[in-house]
Amino acid sequence: MSSSQPSFDAFVAARGSALLRHAYVLTGDRHLAEDLVQEVLTHLYRRWDKVAATTSPEAYVKTSVTRQFLSWRRRRSYAERPTDAVPEPRAAQGDSSDTSAGDDAVWRQLATLPHRQRAILALRFYDDQSDAQIAEILGISASAVRAHASRGITTLREQLAGTDVSGAMS
């Protein structure tokens, strides 16, 4: 490993929080996000020299996190159960309660989307990836990315149209 390539420990120290945020956007659950990132980092640790040699180790790891998230849907042990109650409310950050309640409604609805749609929306709006970049990450065509994104956004709009700011159904 050359001096310009980050060591595994340095990478995790510098970018670990960003990876957890990315995984949280995908899973909607802090504990699942931690498990997801830990599983991916454990796997990549063994071949860190190859990962560090890429043009963007962070993009490589985020791609791995996204692909692992999508593969979890096939596992029996991964049993996501959307609920009406948010288990861990956010700490007050000076936001108005209306904004926080609206955000919670969006998170609840996002959790109901199929995994691929949720991953595509997260990559597009959270990570600001283009359709071509998302297609490459997921191994699908750019037109499939657009179709999944369109369906996901339409579903969210329909669900949120029937939800007031406090999250209660109208």
mmCIF file of N, CA, C and O in Angstrom, residues 76-124:
data_model
loop_
_atom_site.group_PDB
_atom_site.id
_atom_site.type_symbol
_atom_site.label_atom_id
_atom_site.label_comp_id
_atom_site.label_asym_id
_atom_site.label_seq_id
_atom_site.Cartn_x
_atom_site.Cartn_y
_atom_site.Cartn_z
ATOM 1 N N ARG A 76 -33.483 -14.894 5.591
ATOM 2 C CA ARG A 76 -34.553 -15.105 6.561
ATOM 3 C C ARG A 76 -34.315 -14.316 7.837
ATOM 4 O O ARG A 76 -35.251 -13.875 8.476
ATOM 5 N N SER A 77 -33.049 -14.149 8.208
ATOM 6 C CA SER A 77 -32.752 -13.464 9.465
ATOM 7 C C SER A 77 -33.058 -11.973 9.402
ATOM 8 O O SER A 77 -33.156 -11.319 10.426
ATOM 9 N N TYR A 78 -33.198 -11.439 8.200
ATOM 10 C CA TYR A 78 -33.497 -10.011 8.058
ATOM 11 C C TYR A 78 -35.007 -9.866 7.963
ATOM 12 O O TYR A 78 -35.601 -10.087 6.932
ATOM 13 N N ALA A 79 -35.627 -9.533 9.059
ATOM 14 C CA ALA A 79 -37.083 -9.435 9.093
ATOM 15 C C ALA A 79 -37.477 -8.025 9.507
ATOM 16 O O ALA A 79 -37.763 -7.761 10.670
ATOM 17 N N GLU A 80 -37.478 -7.126 8.558
ATOM 18 C CA GLU A 80 -37.859 -5.749 8.842
ATOM 19 C C GLU A 80 -39.355 -5.694 9.054
ATOM 20 O O GLU A 80 -40.128 -6.291 8.322
ATOM 21 N N ARG A 81 -39.765 -4.979 10.081
ATOM 22 C CA ARG A 81 -41.179 -4.859 10.395
ATOM 23 C C ARG A 81 -41.537 -3.395 10.566
ATOM 24 O O ARG A 81 -41.338 -2.834 11.637
ATOM 25 N N PRO A 82 -42.077 -2.764 9.495
ATOM 26 C CA PRO A 82 -42.483 -1.363 9.635
ATOM 27 C C PRO A 82 -43.575 -1.230 10.692
ATOM 28 O O PRO A 82 -44.438 -2.095 10.819
ATOM 29 N N THR A 83 -43.521 -0.158 11.474
ATOM 30 C CA THR A 83 -44.529 0.075 12.496
ATOM 31 C C THR A 83 -45.023 1.508 12.393
ATOM 32 O O THR A 83 -44.423 2.341 11.724
ATOM 33 N N ASP A 84 -46.114 1.767 13.097
ATOM 34 C CA ASP A 84 -46.642 3.119 13.126
ATOM 35 C C ASP A 84 -45.875 4.004 14.099
ATOM 36 O O ASP A 84 -45.904 5.224 13.998
ATOM 37 N N ALA A 85 -45.192 3.390 15.060
ATOM 38 C CA ALA A 85 -44.451 4.150 16.077
ATOM 39 C C ALA A 85 -42.969 4.167 15.721
ATOM 40 O O ALA A 85 -42.407 3.156 15.331
ATOM 41 N N VAL A 86 -42.352 5.314 15.858
ATOM 42 C CA VAL A 86 -40.916 5.425 15.641
ATOM 43 C C VAL A 86 -40.246 4.999 16.939
ATOM 44 O O VAL A 86 -40.458 5.611 17.985
ATOM 45 N N PRO A 87 -39.416 3.931 16.924
ATOM 46 C CA PRO A 87 -38.864 3.398 18.162
ATOM 47 C C PRO A 87 -37.879 4.308 18.863
ATOM 48 O O PRO A 87 -37.805 4.294 20.077
ATOM 49 N N GLU A 88 -37.108 5.085 18.112
ATOM 50 C CA GLU A 88 -36.110 5.945 18.732
ATOM 51 C C GLU A 88 -36.288 7.369 18.224
ATOM 52 O O GLU A 88 -35.748 7.735 17.189
ATOM 53 N N PRO A 89 -37.045 8.189 18.961
ATOM 54 C CA PRO A 89 -37.230 9.567 18.485
ATOM 55 C C PRO A 89 -35.908 10.316 18.486
ATOM 56 O O PRO A 89 -35.043 10.060 19.314
ATOM 57 N N ARG A 90 -35.782 11.227 17.548
ATOM 58 C CA ARG A 90 -34.567 12.029 17.464
ATOM 59 C C ARG A 90 -34.475 12.987 18.630
ATOM 60 O O ARG A 90 -35.484 13.479 19.120
ATOM 61 N N ALA A 91 -33.241 13.297 18.984
ATOM 62 C CA ALA A 91 -33.030 14.295 20.027
ATOM 63 C C ALA A 91 -33.389 15.667 19.474
ATOM 64 O O ALA A 91 -33.187 15.948 18.295
ATOM 65 N N ALA A 92 -33.900 16.508 20.312
ATOM 66 C CA ALA A 92 -34.278 17.861 19.875
ATOM 67 C C ALA A 92 -33.039 18.606 19.412
ATOM 68 O O ALA A 92 -32.021 18.624 20.083
ATOM 69 N N GLN A 93 -33.137 19.209 18.233
ATOM 70 C CA GLN A 93 -32.006 19.948 17.691
ATOM 71 C C GLN A 93 -32.428 21.369 17.363
ATOM 72 O O GLN A 93 -31.890 21.998 16.470
ATOM 73 N N GLY A 94 -33.435 21.879 18.042
ATOM 74 C CA GLY A 94 -33.893 23.217 17.763
ATOM 75 C C GLY A 94 -34.860 23.266 16.600
ATOM 76 O O GLY A 94 -35.282 24.332 16.197
ATOM 77 N N ASP A 95 -35.199 22.097 16.007
ATOM 78 C CA ASP A 95 -36.161 22.053 14.922
ATOM 79 C C ASP A 95 -37.556 22.223 15.480
ATOM 80 O O ASP A 95 -37.841 21.879 16.610
ATOM 81 N N SER A 96 -38.436 22.735 14.643
ATOM 82 C CA SER A 96 -39.827 22.808 15.072
ATOM 83 C C SER A 96 -40.391 21.403 15.081
ATOM 84 O O SER A 96 -39.967 20.536 14.338
ATOM 85 N N SER A 97 -41.373 21.154 15.922
ATOM 86 C CA SER A 97 -41.954 19.819 16.003
ATOM 87 C C SER A 97 -42.670 19.464 14.714
ATOM 88 O O SER A 97 -42.762 18.295 14.353
ATOM 89 N N ASP A 98 -43.183 20.453 13.981
ATOM 90 C CA ASP A 98 -43.849 20.177 12.713
ATOM 91 C C ASP A 98 -42.871 19.593 11.706
ATOM 92 O O ASP A 98 -43.177 18.632 11.008
ATOM 93 N N THR A 99 -41.685 20.155 11.612
ATOM 94 C CA THR A 99 -40.682 19.656 10.683
ATOM 95 C C THR A 99 -40.266 18.252 11.069
ATOM 96 O O THR A 99 -40.171 17.372 10.228
ATOM 97 N N SER A 100 -40.036 18.028 12.347
ATOM 98 C CA SER A 100 -39.623 16.720 12.823
ATOM 99 C C SER A 100 -40.714 15.685 12.563
ATOM 100 O O SER A 100 -40.433 14.580 12.123
ATOM 101 N N ALA A 101 -41.959 16.040 12.809
ATOM 102 C CA ALA A 101 -43.062 15.115 12.569
ATOM 103 C C ALA A 101 -43.187 14.816 11.085
ATOM 104 O O ALA A 101 -43.435 13.680 10.683
ATOM 105 N N GLY A 102 -43.005 15.825 10.237
ATOM 106 C CA GLY A 102 -43.050 15.611 8.796
ATOM 107 C C GLY A 102 -41.934 14.700 8.330
ATOM 108 O O GLY A 102 -42.142 13.819 7.492
ATOM 109 N N ASP A 103 -40.721 14.903 8.888
ATOM 110 C CA ASP A 103 -39.593 14.039 8.557
ATOM 111 C C ASP A 103 -39.868 12.607 8.976
ATOM 112 O O ASP A 103 -39.565 11.668 8.241
ATOM 113 N N ASP A 104 -40.444 12.434 10.169
ATOM 114 C CA ASP A 104 -40.768 11.097 10.650
ATOM 115 C C ASP A 104 -41.770 10.410 9.727
ATOM 116 O O ASP A 104 -41.656 9.211 9.448
ATOM 117 N N ALA A 105 -42.742 11.162 9.218
ATOM 118 C CA ALA A 105 -43.725 10.591 8.297
ATOM 119 C C ALA A 105 -43.027 10.125 7.013
ATOM 120 O O ALA A 105 -43.325 9.044 6.495
ATOM 121 N N VAL A 106 -42.090 10.912 6.519
ATOM 122 C CA VAL A 106 -41.362 10.528 5.316
ATOM 123 C C VAL A 106 -40.546 9.267 5.577
ATOM 124 O O VAL A 106 -40.544 8.335 4.767
ATOM 125 N N TRP A 107 -39.856 9.207 6.728
ATOM 126 C CA TRP A 107 -39.066 8.014 7.058
ATOM 127 C C TRP A 107 -39.955 6.778 7.152
ATOM 128 O O TRP A 107 -39.579 5.701 6.687
ATOM 129 N N ARG A 108 -41.116 6.921 7.780
ATOM 130 C CA ARG A 108 -42.026 5.771 7.901
ATOM 131 C C ARG A 108 -42.461 5.288 6.528
ATOM 132 O O ARG A 108 -42.513 4.094 6.266
ATOM 133 N N GLN A 109 -42.792 6.221 5.649
ATOM 134 C CA GLN A 109 -43.236 5.839 4.306
ATOM 135 C C GLN A 109 -42.085 5.272 3.482
ATOM 136 O O GLN A 109 -42.271 4.327 2.713
ATOM 137 N N LEU A 110 -40.903 5.833 3.629
ATOM 138 C CA LEU A 110 -39.736 5.332 2.912
ATOM 139 C C LEU A 110 -39.459 3.879 3.295
ATOM 140 O O LEU A 110 -39.087 3.066 2.448
ATOM 141 N N ALA A 111 -39.683 3.557 4.560
ATOM 142 C CA ALA A 111 -39.439 2.191 5.035
ATOM 143 C C ALA A 111 -40.387 1.182 4.406
ATOM 144 O O ALA A 111 -40.098 -0.012 4.407
ATOM 145 N N THR A 112 -41.506 1.630 3.854
ATOM 146 C CA THR A 112 -42.465 0.698 3.249
ATOM 147 C C THR A 112 -42.124 0.377 1.794
ATOM 148 O O THR A 112 -42.707 -0.550 1.231
ATOM 149 N N LEU A 113 -41.221 1.121 1.195
ATOM 150 C CA LEU A 113 -40.859 0.871 -0.200
ATOM 151 C C LEU A 113 -40.053 -0.419 -0.328
ATOM 152 O O LEU A 113 -39.329 -0.799 0.600
ATOM 153 N N PRO A 114 -40.142 -1.063 -1.491
ATOM 154 C CA PRO A 114 -39.258 -2.210 -1.731
ATOM 155 C C PRO A 114 -37.797 -1.772 -1.618
ATOM 156 O O PRO A 114 -37.454 -0.630 -1.900
ATOM 157 N N HIS A 115 -36.941 -2.690 -1.226
ATOM 158 C CA HIS A 115 -35.535 -2.375 -0.966
ATOM 159 C C HIS A 115 -34.851 -1.688 -2.141
ATOM 160 O O HIS A 115 -34.104 -0.729 -1.966
ATOM 161 N N ARG A 116 -35.075 -2.178 -3.342
ATOM 162 C CA ARG A 116 -34.384 -1.600 -4.499
ATOM 163 C C ARG A 116 -34.822 -0.154 -4.711
ATOM 164 O O ARG A 116 -34.002 0.713 -4.978
ATOM 165 N N GLN A 117 -36.127 0.121 -4.590
ATOM 166 C CA GLN A 117 -36.602 1.494 -4.750
ATOM 167 C C GLN A 117 -36.005 2.395 -3.679
ATOM 168 O O GLN A 117 -35.562 3.512 -3.958
ATOM 169 N N ARG A 118 -35.981 1.911 -2.451
ATOM 170 C CA ARG A 118 -35.420 2.698 -1.359
ATOM 171 C C ARG A 118 -33.934 2.966 -1.592
ATOM 172 O O ARG A 118 -33.452 4.077 -1.394
ATOM 173 N N ALA A 119 -33.204 1.943 -2.037
ATOM 174 C CA ALA A 119 -31.774 2.114 -2.297
ATOM 175 C C ALA A 119 -31.550 3.134 -3.415
ATOM 176 O O ALA A 119 -30.674 3.994 -3.303
ATOM 177 N N ILE A 120 -32.353 3.056 -4.459
ATOM 178 C CA ILE A 120 -32.198 3.990 -5.579
ATOM 179 C C ILE A 120 -32.499 5.415 -5.131
ATOM 180 O O ILE A 120 -31.762 6.346 -5.460
ATOM 181 N N LEU A 121 -33.563 5.598 -4.367
ATOM 182 C CA LEU A 121 -33.887 6.948 -3.883
ATOM 183 C C LEU A 121 -32.806 7.466 -2.947
ATOM 184 O O LEU A 121 -32.449 8.647 -2.980
ATOM 185 N N ALA A 122 -32.254 6.593 -2.105
ATOM 186 C CA ALA A 122 -31.179 7.008 -1.203
ATOM 187 C C ALA A 122 -29.938 7.416 -1.993
ATOM 188 O O ALA A 122 -29.318 8.435 -1.703
ATOM 189 N N LEU A 123 -29.587 6.613 -2.986
ATOM 190 C CA LEU A 123 -28.412 6.943 -3.790
ATOM 191 C C LEU A 123 -28.628 8.227 -4.584
ATOM 192 O O LEU A 123 -27.714 9.039 -4.729
ATOM 193 N N ARG A 124 -29.826 8.425 -5.084
ATOM 194 C CA ARG A 124 -30.093 9.614 -5.902
ATOM 195 C C ARG A 124 -30.168 10.877 -5.050
ATOM 196 O O ARG A 124 -29.545 11.880 -5.362
#
